[in-house]
Amino acid sequence: MNLNENLKIFLSEVSTDFEARLLDRSGCIVFQNSGKRGSVKAFEASLDSFISAIKDIRLNIVEFIKIKQYEESSWRDAGGAYFTNLSMNSFVTVQTKPIFATLAKLIGWGCGKEAKDISDNFIELNISNIDKALERLDSLASLYEPIRKNPSKSLIQSKSISENITFDIAKPFLLLAGISGTGKSRFVRKQAEASGDGKSNFKLVCVRPDWHEPADLLGYVSRIGGQPEYVATDVLRFMAAAWREAFDSVDDAGLLAKADALTPYWLCLDEMNLAPVEQYFADYLSVLETRQWDDGVYRCEPLLTAAVIAQLEDVGRNKLRENLQLADEQWDGLWQAFCKHGIPLPPNLIVAGTVNMDETTHGFSRKVIDRAITLDFGEFFPNDFDTFLDDQPPPQPVTLGYPRLTSVTKDDFAAVATDSAGSKTVAFLKAVNAVLKGTPFELAYRALNELLLAVVLAKPADDKALQAVWDDFLMTKVLPRIDGDEERLAWHGADSADKTVLDGLLDTARSQLADIATGEVRPDLLRTTSKGEVLTVACRSLKKLGWMQQRLTANRFTSFWP
């Protein structure tokens, strides 16, 4: 039996005061009030609207789990606060009980309950039921679409880009560098709003100049008062919130996460380099490299180890569990996994640090830069004063998603039309590394893996698009590592007398990026036009290399950082 026929029969068999039915042609749900206060009134909303409401419930399950037994004012308030779909937000404030009853039916049908078990006054809210319902409802909704959007479609394979397409980044750690006031923190907030409600999946943490150890970020065990207690931080609580979204199950090796369709959780470390990053961020930098997706299974070493939690007695553990908002019985499995295996990095956590370089801040070691994607904000998301007061909106950033790959194979390159074996990309990096050979800036396997990841995720359809990926790699992974005076930047290659590494990289970039070296012809991978179309820009790395070279000539010292 088809899904639409199945749902129509299910809704007809449900015996409640609030009838609902599925329309044949449009895939909309018609639902009605009970008529007890006068005439019966009917309302109509799309499946997508109801799916959006159920996703909002899942995203804010901690709040909704408290009101799974219907109570009018609580549901009106919760729906008004958390339903992001305009139709659902409006309906829930004036037709609260009909919306509740219809959601109960759809979730019940989606998770396999029988029609006789559906109630007007109760929804069995738990993550498992909601996920099953969302999967089934999404399949049903797809039957009414002429062409189903493909969320993994390349951003650069067609002339137009859907605003709903998410571009997965190669690594969940960004450094947003630029002068003050360019919109770095706002960018992170807008990314959270694009993929979630912008509240539960966004956390702004202001870095303090006196942070000098990981405890400043993650918390610590306090023994003041006799019994040990764990003093949790906003960062640790935010990680737990991301795990509530991602948690699937557990095995002997550790926590298992859901493989897909997770909401990205954006942690913004504002003014990240006000304190020495290598000190307070050391644990994160190490654990970041242990992330692994293997056949859809995510694993990672713990950032907060089980041994630390084991130091706590029952009272202390219970307090920590409550502090991490895991007290409800539905989180028993997740909490037990934390106690046994520690708290790893969630797969859907993206850390973005905003960076200013001035007399109040610290520099970055290559240990940090190698583990991050560094964006010169002024180059990737330039401020255009001329359009500030215009009615026409400026170019828009694409929505960034969390990494769902940690390494690539030849099979992954089969979908890359212009470099199906990955050999072009490997040759490009070898040419770059030949310039860096014998210098402190030489690249290793980590850089190769992340470049290959970037190509696989972008799926470039032609040579210009492929070279755009290489261009951004130079800007985000290679040039941020380079600084120093003429002696430090001396080039040791053939015919390199009196030349610097910057000279060698300029020659290599002009050769390797020949199709995009002149004019504004390369696709911008991180922005679109205001209408969602591909935006073309000039080669970024050549411009940056020229700027760094001029700085070296003028000051006898240069660096990537503005």
Coordinates of C-alpha atoms in Angstrom, one line a residue:
M1 CA 0.0 0.0 0.0
N2 CA 1.3 3.5 -0.9
L3 CA 2.2 5.8 1.9
N4 CA -0.5 8.3 1.0
E5 CA -3.2 5.7 1.0
N6 CA -1.8 4.3 4.2
L7 CA -2.0 7.7 6.0
K8 CA -5.5 8.4 4.6
I9 CA -6.8 5.1 6.0
F10 CA -5.0 5.7 9.3
L11 CA -6.6 9.2 9.7
S12 CA -10.0 7.9 8.9
E13 CA -9.7 5.2 11.6
V14 CA -8.5 7.5 14.4
S15 CA -11.4 8.2 16.7
T16 CA -11.0 11.6 18.3
D17 CA -12.8 14.9 18.5
F18 CA -10.5 16.5 15.9
E19 CA -10.8 15.0 12.5
A20 CA -8.0 15.3 9.9
R21 CA -7.5 14.0 6.3
L22 CA -4.9 14.0 3.6
L23 CA -5.8 15.7 0.4
D24 CA -5.1 13.6 -2.8
R25 CA -3.6 16.2 -5.1
S26 CA -1.7 18.6 -2.9
G27 CA -0.4 16.6 -0.1
C28 CA -1.9 19.0 2.4
I29 CA -3.5 18.1 5.7
V30 CA -7.0 19.4 6.4
F31 CA -7.8 19.4 10.1
Q32 CA -10.7 20.7 12.1
N33 CA -11.8 21.8 15.5
S34 CA -14.1 19.8 17.7
G35 CA -17.1 22.1 17.1
K36 CA -18.0 22.0 20.8
R37 CA -17.9 25.8 21.0
G38 CA -20.1 26.4 18.0
S39 CA -19.8 25.4 14.3
V40 CA -17.1 23.1 13.0
K41 CA -14.2 24.9 11.3
A42 CA -11.6 23.4 9.0
F43 CA -8.0 24.5 8.4
E44 CA -5.4 23.4 5.9
A45 CA -1.6 23.2 6.1
S46 CA 1.1 21.5 4.0
L47 CA 2.9 18.4 5.0
D48 CA 6.1 20.5 4.9
S49 CA 4.6 22.8 7.6
F50 CA 3.8 19.8 9.9
I51 CA 7.2 18.3 9.2
S52 CA 8.8 21.7 10.2
A53 CA 6.8 21.7 13.4
I54 CA 7.9 18.2 14.3
K55 CA 11.5 19.1 13.6
D56 CA 11.2 22.1 15.9
I57 CA 9.8 19.8 18.6
R58 CA 12.8 17.5 18.1
L59 CA 15.2 20.4 18.2
N60 CA 13.7 21.6 21.5
I61 CA 12.7 18.2 22.9
V62 CA 13.9 19.2 26.4
E63 CA 11.0 21.8 26.5
F64 CA 8.3 19.8 24.7
I65 CA 8.9 16.6 26.7
K66 CA 7.5 18.4 29.7
I67 CA 4.2 18.9 28.0
K68 CA 3.6 15.7 26.1
Q69 CA 0.3 15.6 28.1
Y70 CA -1.8 18.3 26.6
E71 CA -2.1 21.6 28.5
E72 CA -3.5 24.4 26.4
S73 CA -1.5 27.4 27.7
S74 CA 1.8 25.5 27.8
W75 CA 1.4 24.2 24.2
R76 CA 0.4 27.7 23.0
D77 CA 3.4 29.2 24.6
A78 CA 5.8 26.5 23.4
G79 CA 4.5 26.5 19.9
G80 CA 4.6 30.3 19.7
A81 CA 8.2 30.3 20.9
Y82 CA 9.7 27.4 18.9
F83 CA 7.6 26.8 15.8
T84 CA 9.6 28.4 13.0
N85 CA 7.1 27.7 10.2
L86 CA 4.7 30.7 10.0
S87 CA 1.6 28.6 9.4
M88 CA 2.3 26.4 12.4
N89 CA 3.2 29.3 14.6
S90 CA 0.0 31.1 13.7
F91 CA -2.3 28.0 14.0
V92 CA -0.9 26.9 17.4
T93 CA -1.8 30.2 19.0
V94 CA -5.4 30.2 17.9
Q95 CA -6.2 26.5 17.2
T96 CA -3.9 24.9 19.8
K97 CA -5.8 21.7 20.5
P98 CA -6.5 20.9 16.8
I99 CA -2.8 21.3 16.0
F100 CA -1.8 19.2 19.0
A101 CA -4.2 16.4 18.0
T102 CA -3.1 16.5 14.4
L103 CA 0.6 16.3 15.4
A104 CA -0.3 13.4 17.7
K105 CA -1.8 11.6 14.7
L106 CA 1.1 12.2 12.3
I107 CA 3.8 11.3 14.8
G108 CA 1.8 8.2 15.8
W109 CA 1.4 7.1 12.2
G110 CA 5.0 7.9 11.5
C111 CA 6.3 5.7 14.3
G112 CA 4.0 2.8 13.6
K113 CA 1.3 3.2 16.4
E114 CA -2.2 1.9 15.8
A115 CA -5.0 4.3 15.1
K116 CA -6.9 3.1 18.3
D117 CA -3.9 4.2 20.4
I118 CA -4.0 7.9 19.3
S119 CA -5.3 10.4 21.9
D120 CA -6.4 14.0 21.8
N121 CA -4.5 14.6 25.0
F122 CA -1.1 12.9 24.7
I123 CA 1.8 12.6 22.3
E124 CA 4.5 9.9 23.0
L125 CA 7.4 12.3 22.5
N126 CA 10.8 10.7 22.4
I127 CA 13.7 11.0 19.9
S128 CA 13.2 7.6 18.4
N129 CA 9.5 8.1 17.7
I130 CA 10.1 11.5 16.2
D131 CA 12.9 10.3 14.0
K132 CA 10.8 7.5 12.6
A133 CA 7.9 9.9 12.0
L134 CA 10.1 12.4 10.3
E135 CA 11.6 9.8 8.0
R136 CA 8.2 8.4 7.0
L137 CA 6.6 11.9 6.6
D138 CA 9.5 13.1 4.5
S139 CA 9.1 10.1 2.2
L140 CA 5.4 10.8 1.9
A141 CA 6.0 14.5 1.2
S142 CA 8.4 13.6 -1.6
L143 CA 5.6 11.9 -3.5
Y144 CA 4.0 15.3 -4.1
E145 CA 7.2 17.0 -5.5
P146 CA 7.7 16.9 -9.2
I147 CA 11.5 17.0 -8.6
R148 CA 12.9 16.1 -5.2
K149 CA 15.7 18.5 -4.2
N150 CA 19.0 16.7 -3.7
P151 CA 20.8 18.2 -0.7
S152 CA 24.1 16.7 -1.7
K153 CA 24.1 18.4 -5.2
S154 CA 27.2 20.2 -6.0
L155 CA 27.2 24.0 -5.5
I156 CA 29.0 24.5 -8.8
Q157 CA 27.3 22.1 -11.2
S158 CA 24.5 24.4 -12.4
K159 CA 23.9 28.0 -13.0
S160 CA 21.5 28.4 -10.0
I161 CA 21.8 27.3 -6.4
S162 CA 18.9 26.4 -4.2
E163 CA 19.0 28.3 -0.9
N164 CA 18.2 25.0 0.8
I165 CA 21.4 23.3 -0.3
T166 CA 24.0 22.8 2.4
F167 CA 27.7 22.8 1.6
D168 CA 29.5 20.5 4.1
I169 CA 32.8 21.8 5.3
A170 CA 35.9 19.6 5.4
K171 CA 36.6 20.2 9.1
P172 CA 34.4 21.5 12.0
F173 CA 36.9 24.2 13.2
L174 CA 36.9 27.6 11.5
L175 CA 39.1 30.7 12.2
L176 CA 37.4 33.8 11.0
A177 CA 40.1 36.4 10.7
G178 CA 39.6 40.1 9.9
I179 CA 39.4 43.6 11.3
S180 CA 36.9 44.4 13.9
G181 CA 33.3 45.1 12.8
T182 CA 33.3 43.0 9.6
G183 CA 30.5 40.8 10.8
K184 CA 32.4 37.6 11.9
S185 CA 30.3 36.8 14.9
R186 CA 27.1 37.7 13.1
F187 CA 28.1 35.3 10.3
V188 CA 28.2 32.4 12.8
R189 CA 24.8 33.3 14.2
K190 CA 23.3 33.5 10.8
Q191 CA 24.7 30.1 9.9
A192 CA 23.0 28.7 13.0
E193 CA 19.7 30.4 12.0
A194 CA 20.0 29.0 8.4
S195 CA 20.2 25.4 9.7
G196 CA 18.2 25.5 12.9
D197 CA 16.3 28.0 15.1
G198 CA 19.5 30.0 15.8
K199 CA 18.9 29.7 19.6
S200 CA 19.3 26.2 20.8
N201 CA 21.9 25.5 18.1
F202 CA 24.0 28.6 18.7
K203 CA 26.2 29.6 21.6
L204 CA 28.4 32.7 21.9
V205 CA 31.3 32.3 24.3
C206 CA 33.5 35.3 25.0
V207 CA 37.1 34.2 25.5
R208 CA 38.8 35.8 28.5
P209 CA 42.5 36.9 28.5
D210 CA 43.1 34.9 31.7
W211 CA 42.3 31.5 30.1
H212 CA 45.4 29.3 30.3
E213 CA 44.2 25.7 30.6
P214 CA 41.4 23.5 29.2
A215 CA 39.4 23.7 32.4
D216 CA 38.6 27.3 31.5
L217 CA 36.7 26.0 28.5
L218 CA 35.4 22.6 29.7
G219 CA 35.1 23.0 33.5
Y220 CA 36.7 21.2 36.4
V221 CA 36.2 19.0 39.5
S222 CA 35.7 21.1 42.7
R223 CA 36.2 19.6 46.1
I224 CA 35.1 22.6 48.0
G225 CA 32.5 21.5 50.5
G226 CA 33.7 17.9 50.9
Q227 CA 32.1 16.0 48.1
P228 CA 33.6 16.4 44.6
E229 CA 31.4 18.2 42.1
Y230 CA 32.0 19.0 38.5
V231 CA 31.7 22.7 37.6
A232 CA 30.4 22.6 34.1
T233 CA 30.7 25.4 31.5
D234 CA 28.4 26.7 28.8
V235 CA 30.7 25.0 26.3
L236 CA 30.2 21.6 28.0
R237 CA 26.4 22.1 28.2
F238 CA 26.3 23.0 24.6
M239 CA 28.2 19.9 23.6
A240 CA 25.7 17.8 25.6
A241 CA 22.9 19.6 23.7
A242 CA 24.5 18.6 20.4
W243 CA 24.8 15.0 21.6
R244 CA 21.1 15.0 22.5
E245 CA 20.5 15.8 18.8
A246 CA 23.1 13.3 17.5
F247 CA 23.0 10.3 19.9
D248 CA 21.9 7.0 18.4
S249 CA 23.2 4.2 20.5
V250 CA 26.3 2.8 22.2
D251 CA 28.6 -0.2 21.8
D252 CA 31.7 -1.4 23.6
A253 CA 33.9 1.0 21.6
G254 CA 31.9 4.2 22.5
L255 CA 29.1 6.4 21.5
L256 CA 27.4 6.0 18.1
A257 CA 25.8 9.0 16.3
K258 CA 23.2 9.2 13.7
A259 CA 24.7 9.2 10.2
D260 CA 22.7 12.1 8.7
A261 CA 20.1 14.8 9.0
L262 CA 21.6 16.4 12.1
T263 CA 21.2 20.0 13.0
P264 CA 24.6 21.7 13.1
Y265 CA 25.4 23.3 16.5
W266 CA 27.5 26.4 16.1
L267 CA 29.9 27.4 18.9
C268 CA 31.3 30.9 18.4
L269 CA 34.5 31.6 20.5
D270 CA 34.5 35.4 20.2
E271 CA 37.9 37.0 20.2
M272 CA 39.5 33.6 20.4
N273 CA 43.1 34.8 20.5
L274 CA 42.7 37.1 23.5
A275 CA 44.2 34.1 25.4
P276 CA 46.9 31.7 24.2
V277 CA 44.9 29.2 22.1
E278 CA 47.4 26.4 22.4
Q279 CA 46.9 26.4 26.1
Y280 CA 43.2 26.5 26.8
F281 CA 42.3 24.8 23.5
A282 CA 44.9 22.0 23.6
D283 CA 42.5 19.1 24.4
Y284 CA 40.1 20.1 21.6
L285 CA 42.9 20.3 19.1
S286 CA 44.1 16.8 19.9
V287 CA 40.7 15.2 20.1
L288 CA 39.6 16.9 16.8
E289 CA 42.1 14.6 14.9
T290 CA 40.4 11.5 16.3
R291 CA 37.1 12.0 14.6
Q292 CA 36.2 9.2 12.2
W293 CA 33.2 8.3 10.1
D294 CA 33.4 4.7 9.0
D295 CA 30.5 3.3 6.9
G296 CA 28.1 5.8 8.5
V297 CA 29.3 5.2 12.1
Y298 CA 30.9 8.1 13.9
R299 CA 33.5 7.7 16.6
C300 CA 35.7 10.2 18.5
E301 CA 37.9 10.1 21.5
P302 CA 36.5 11.9 24.6
L303 CA 37.1 15.5 25.3
L304 CA 35.9 15.0 28.9
T305 CA 37.1 11.5 29.9
A306 CA 35.1 8.9 31.9
A307 CA 37.8 8.9 34.5
V308 CA 37.0 12.5 35.4
I309 CA 33.3 11.7 35.8
A310 CA 34.2 8.6 37.8
Q311 CA 35.8 10.9 40.4
L312 CA 32.4 12.1 41.4
E313 CA 30.2 10.3 43.9
D314 CA 26.5 9.7 43.2
V315 CA 25.4 13.2 44.3
G316 CA 28.0 14.8 42.2
R317 CA 27.2 12.7 39.1
N318 CA 23.5 13.4 39.5
K319 CA 24.2 17.2 39.7
L320 CA 26.3 17.0 36.6
R321 CA 23.6 15.0 34.8
E322 CA 21.0 17.7 35.7
N323 CA 23.4 20.5 34.7
L324 CA 23.8 18.9 31.3
Q325 CA 20.0 18.6 31.0
L326 CA 20.1 14.8 30.8
A327 CA 17.9 14.1 33.9
D328 CA 14.9 12.9 31.9
E329 CA 14.7 9.1 31.6
Q330 CA 14.8 9.3 27.8
W331 CA 18.5 10.3 28.1
D332 CA 19.4 7.3 30.3
G333 CA 21.4 5.7 27.5
L334 CA 23.3 8.8 26.6
W335 CA 24.2 9.5 30.2
Q336 CA 25.3 6.0 30.8
A337 CA 27.4 6.2 27.7
F338 CA 29.0 9.4 29.0
C339 CA 29.8 7.7 32.3
K340 CA 31.4 4.7 30.5
H341 CA 33.2 6.4 27.6
G342 CA 33.4 10.1 28.4
I343 CA 32.1 12.9 26.3
P344 CA 33.5 13.0 22.8
L345 CA 33.1 15.8 20.3
P346 CA 29.6 15.6 18.8
P347 CA 29.7 15.1 15.0
N348 CA 27.4 18.1 14.4
L349 CA 29.4 20.6 16.5
I350 CA 31.1 23.3 14.5
V351 CA 33.5 25.6 16.4
A352 CA 34.1 29.0 14.8
G353 CA 36.7 31.4 16.4
T354 CA 36.7 35.0 15.6
V355 CA 40.2 36.5 15.3
N356 CA 41.6 40.0 15.4
M357 CA 45.3 40.6 15.2
D358 CA 46.4 43.6 17.3
E359 CA 48.5 44.5 20.3
T360 CA 46.0 42.8 22.7
T361 CA 46.0 39.4 21.1
H362 CA 48.1 36.3 20.6
G363 CA 49.4 34.7 17.4
F364 CA 48.7 31.2 16.2
S365 CA 51.1 28.3 16.0
R366 CA 51.0 26.0 13.0
K367 CA 49.6 23.3 15.3
V368 CA 46.4 25.4 15.5
I369 CA 46.4 26.6 11.9
D370 CA 47.0 23.1 10.6
R371 CA 43.8 21.9 12.4
A372 CA 41.6 24.8 11.2
I373 CA 40.0 26.2 8.1
T374 CA 41.2 29.8 8.2
L375 CA 39.0 32.4 6.4
D376 CA 40.3 35.9 5.7
F377 CA 36.9 37.3 6.3
G378 CA 37.5 40.5 4.3
E379 CA 38.4 38.4 1.2
F380 CA 35.7 35.7 1.5
F381 CA 32.9 37.9 2.7
P382 CA 33.9 41.5 1.8
N383 CA 32.0 44.5 3.1
D384 CA 30.6 46.6 0.2
F385 CA 29.9 50.1 1.5
D386 CA 28.2 51.1 -1.8
T387 CA 25.4 48.5 -1.3
F388 CA 24.8 49.1 2.4
L389 CA 21.8 51.3 1.9
D390 CA 20.5 49.7 -1.4
D391 CA 17.3 47.8 -1.5
Q392 CA 19.0 45.1 -3.6
P393 CA 20.5 42.6 -1.1
P394 CA 24.2 41.8 -1.5
P395 CA 25.7 38.4 -2.2
Q396 CA 24.7 35.8 0.4
P397 CA 26.8 33.2 2.2
V398 CA 25.8 29.6 1.5
T399 CA 24.6 27.4 4.4
L400 CA 27.5 25.4 5.9
G401 CA 27.0 21.9 7.2
Y402 CA 29.0 19.7 9.5
P403 CA 31.6 17.2 8.1
R404 CA 30.2 13.8 7.2
L405 CA 33.6 12.6 5.9
T406 CA 36.9 12.5 7.7
S407 CA 38.9 10.8 4.9
V408 CA 38.5 9.9 1.3
T409 CA 39.2 7.0 -1.1
K410 CA 39.4 6.6 -4.8
D411 CA 35.7 5.6 -4.9
D412 CA 34.8 9.0 -3.4
F413 CA 36.4 10.7 -6.4
A414 CA 34.1 8.8 -8.9
A415 CA 31.6 11.6 -8.5
V416 CA 34.2 14.3 -9.3
A417 CA 33.6 14.8 -13.0
T418 CA 36.8 16.7 -13.7
D419 CA 39.2 14.7 -11.5
S420 CA 37.7 11.3 -11.2
A421 CA 40.9 9.6 -10.0
G422 CA 42.1 12.5 -7.8
S423 CA 45.4 12.6 -9.7
K424 CA 45.1 16.3 -10.7
T425 CA 44.6 17.3 -7.1
V426 CA 47.6 15.3 -5.9
A427 CA 49.8 16.8 -8.6
F428 CA 48.7 20.3 -7.6
L429 CA 49.6 19.7 -3.9
K430 CA 53.0 18.2 -4.9
A431 CA 53.7 21.3 -7.0
V432 CA 52.9 23.5 -4.0
N433 CA 54.9 21.3 -1.6
A434 CA 57.9 21.4 -3.9
V435 CA 58.2 25.1 -3.2
L436 CA 57.8 24.6 0.5
K437 CA 60.4 21.8 0.7
G438 CA 63.0 22.5 3.3
T439 CA 61.1 25.3 5.0
P440 CA 59.0 25.3 8.2
F441 CA 55.9 25.5 6.0
E442 CA 56.1 22.1 4.3
L443 CA 52.8 20.2 4.1
A444 CA 52.1 16.6 5.2
Y445 CA 49.3 14.0 5.0
R446 CA 46.8 16.0 7.0
A447 CA 46.9 18.8 4.3
L448 CA 46.6 16.2 1.5
N449 CA 43.6 14.6 3.2
E450 CA 41.8 17.9 3.7
L451 CA 42.4 19.0 0.2
L452 CA 41.0 15.8 -1.2
L453 CA 38.0 16.1 1.2
A454 CA 37.4 19.7 -0.1
V455 CA 37.4 18.5 -3.7
V456 CA 35.0 15.5 -3.0
L457 CA 32.6 17.7 -1.1
A458 CA 32.5 20.5 -3.7
K459 CA 32.1 18.0 -6.7
P460 CA 33.6 20.4 -9.2
A461 CA 32.1 20.0 -12.7
D462 CA 34.9 21.6 -14.8
D463 CA 38.5 22.8 -14.5
K464 CA 37.6 26.3 -13.3
A465 CA 35.5 24.9 -10.5
L466 CA 38.3 22.4 -9.6
Q467 CA 40.9 25.2 -9.5
A468 CA 38.5 27.3 -7.4
V469 CA 38.8 24.5 -4.7
W470 CA 42.6 24.6 -5.0
D471 CA 42.5 28.4 -4.8
D472 CA 40.5 28.3 -1.6
F473 CA 42.8 25.6 -0.2
L474 CA 45.8 27.9 -0.7
M475 CA 43.9 30.7 1.1
T476 CA 42.6 28.6 4.0
K477 CA 45.3 26.0 4.6
V478 CA 48.6 27.1 3.1
L479 CA 49.1 30.8 3.3
P480 CA 48.0 31.2 6.9
R481 CA 51.0 29.1 7.9
I482 CA 53.5 31.4 6.2
D483 CA 55.2 34.3 8.0
G484 CA 58.7 35.7 8.7
D485 CA 61.5 37.8 7.2
E486 CA 63.5 37.2 4.0
E487 CA 65.8 34.7 5.7
R488 CA 63.0 32.6 7.0
L489 CA 61.1 32.8 3.7
A490 CA 64.2 31.9 1.5
W491 CA 63.3 29.5 -1.3
H492 CA 65.5 26.5 -1.6
G493 CA 64.3 25.3 -5.0
A494 CA 66.1 25.2 -8.4
D495 CA 66.7 28.6 -9.9
S496 CA 65.6 30.1 -6.7
A497 CA 68.6 32.5 -6.0
D498 CA 67.4 35.7 -4.4
K499 CA 63.8 34.4 -4.5
T500 CA 61.4 33.8 -1.6
V501 CA 58.8 31.2 -1.0
L502 CA 56.2 33.8 -2.0
D503 CA 57.9 34.1 -5.4
G504 CA 57.8 30.3 -5.8
L505 CA 54.2 30.1 -4.7
L506 CA 53.2 32.9 -7.1
D507 CA 54.8 31.1 -10.0
T508 CA 53.2 27.8 -9.0
A509 CA 49.7 29.4 -8.5
R510 CA 49.8 31.1 -11.9
S511 CA 50.7 27.8 -13.5
Q512 CA 48.3 25.5 -11.6
L513 CA 45.4 28.0 -11.6
A514 CA 45.8 29.2 -15.1
D515 CA 42.1 28.9 -16.0
I516 CA 41.1 31.4 -13.2
A517 CA 44.3 33.5 -12.9
T518 CA 42.9 36.4 -14.9
G519 CA 39.6 38.2 -14.4
E520 CA 36.5 37.3 -12.3
V521 CA 35.9 33.9 -13.7
R522 CA 36.1 31.4 -10.8
P523 CA 32.9 30.3 -9.0
D524 CA 32.6 31.5 -5.4
L525 CA 32.1 28.3 -3.3
L526 CA 30.9 30.1 -0.1
R527 CA 28.6 32.8 -1.6
T528 CA 25.8 33.1 -4.1
T529 CA 24.1 36.2 -5.7
S530 CA 21.1 37.5 -3.8
K531 CA 19.0 35.4 -6.2
G532 CA 20.8 32.2 -5.4
E533 CA 22.8 32.1 -8.6
V534 CA 26.5 31.2 -8.9
L535 CA 28.7 34.2 -8.1
T536 CA 32.0 34.6 -10.0
V537 CA 35.0 36.2 -8.3
A538 CA 38.8 36.8 -9.0
C539 CA 41.4 34.3 -7.9
R540 CA 41.9 35.0 -4.2
S541 CA 45.3 33.4 -3.5
L542 CA 47.1 35.3 -6.2
K543 CA 45.8 38.6 -4.8
K544 CA 46.8 37.5 -1.2
L545 CA 50.3 36.4 -2.3
G546 CA 50.9 39.7 -4.0
W547 CA 49.8 41.5 -0.9
M548 CA 52.1 39.4 1.3
Q549 CA 55.0 40.0 -1.1
Q550 CA 54.5 43.8 -1.0
R551 CA 54.3 43.7 2.8
L552 CA 57.6 41.8 2.8
T553 CA 59.3 44.3 0.6
A554 CA 58.0 47.3 2.5
N555 CA 58.5 46.0 6.1
R556 CA 61.1 43.2 5.6
F557 CA 58.5 40.9 7.4
T558 CA 55.2 39.5 6.3
S559 CA 52.3 37.3 7.4
F560 CA 48.9 36.2 6.2
W561 CA 47.0 37.9 9.0
P562 CA 45.4 41.3 8.3

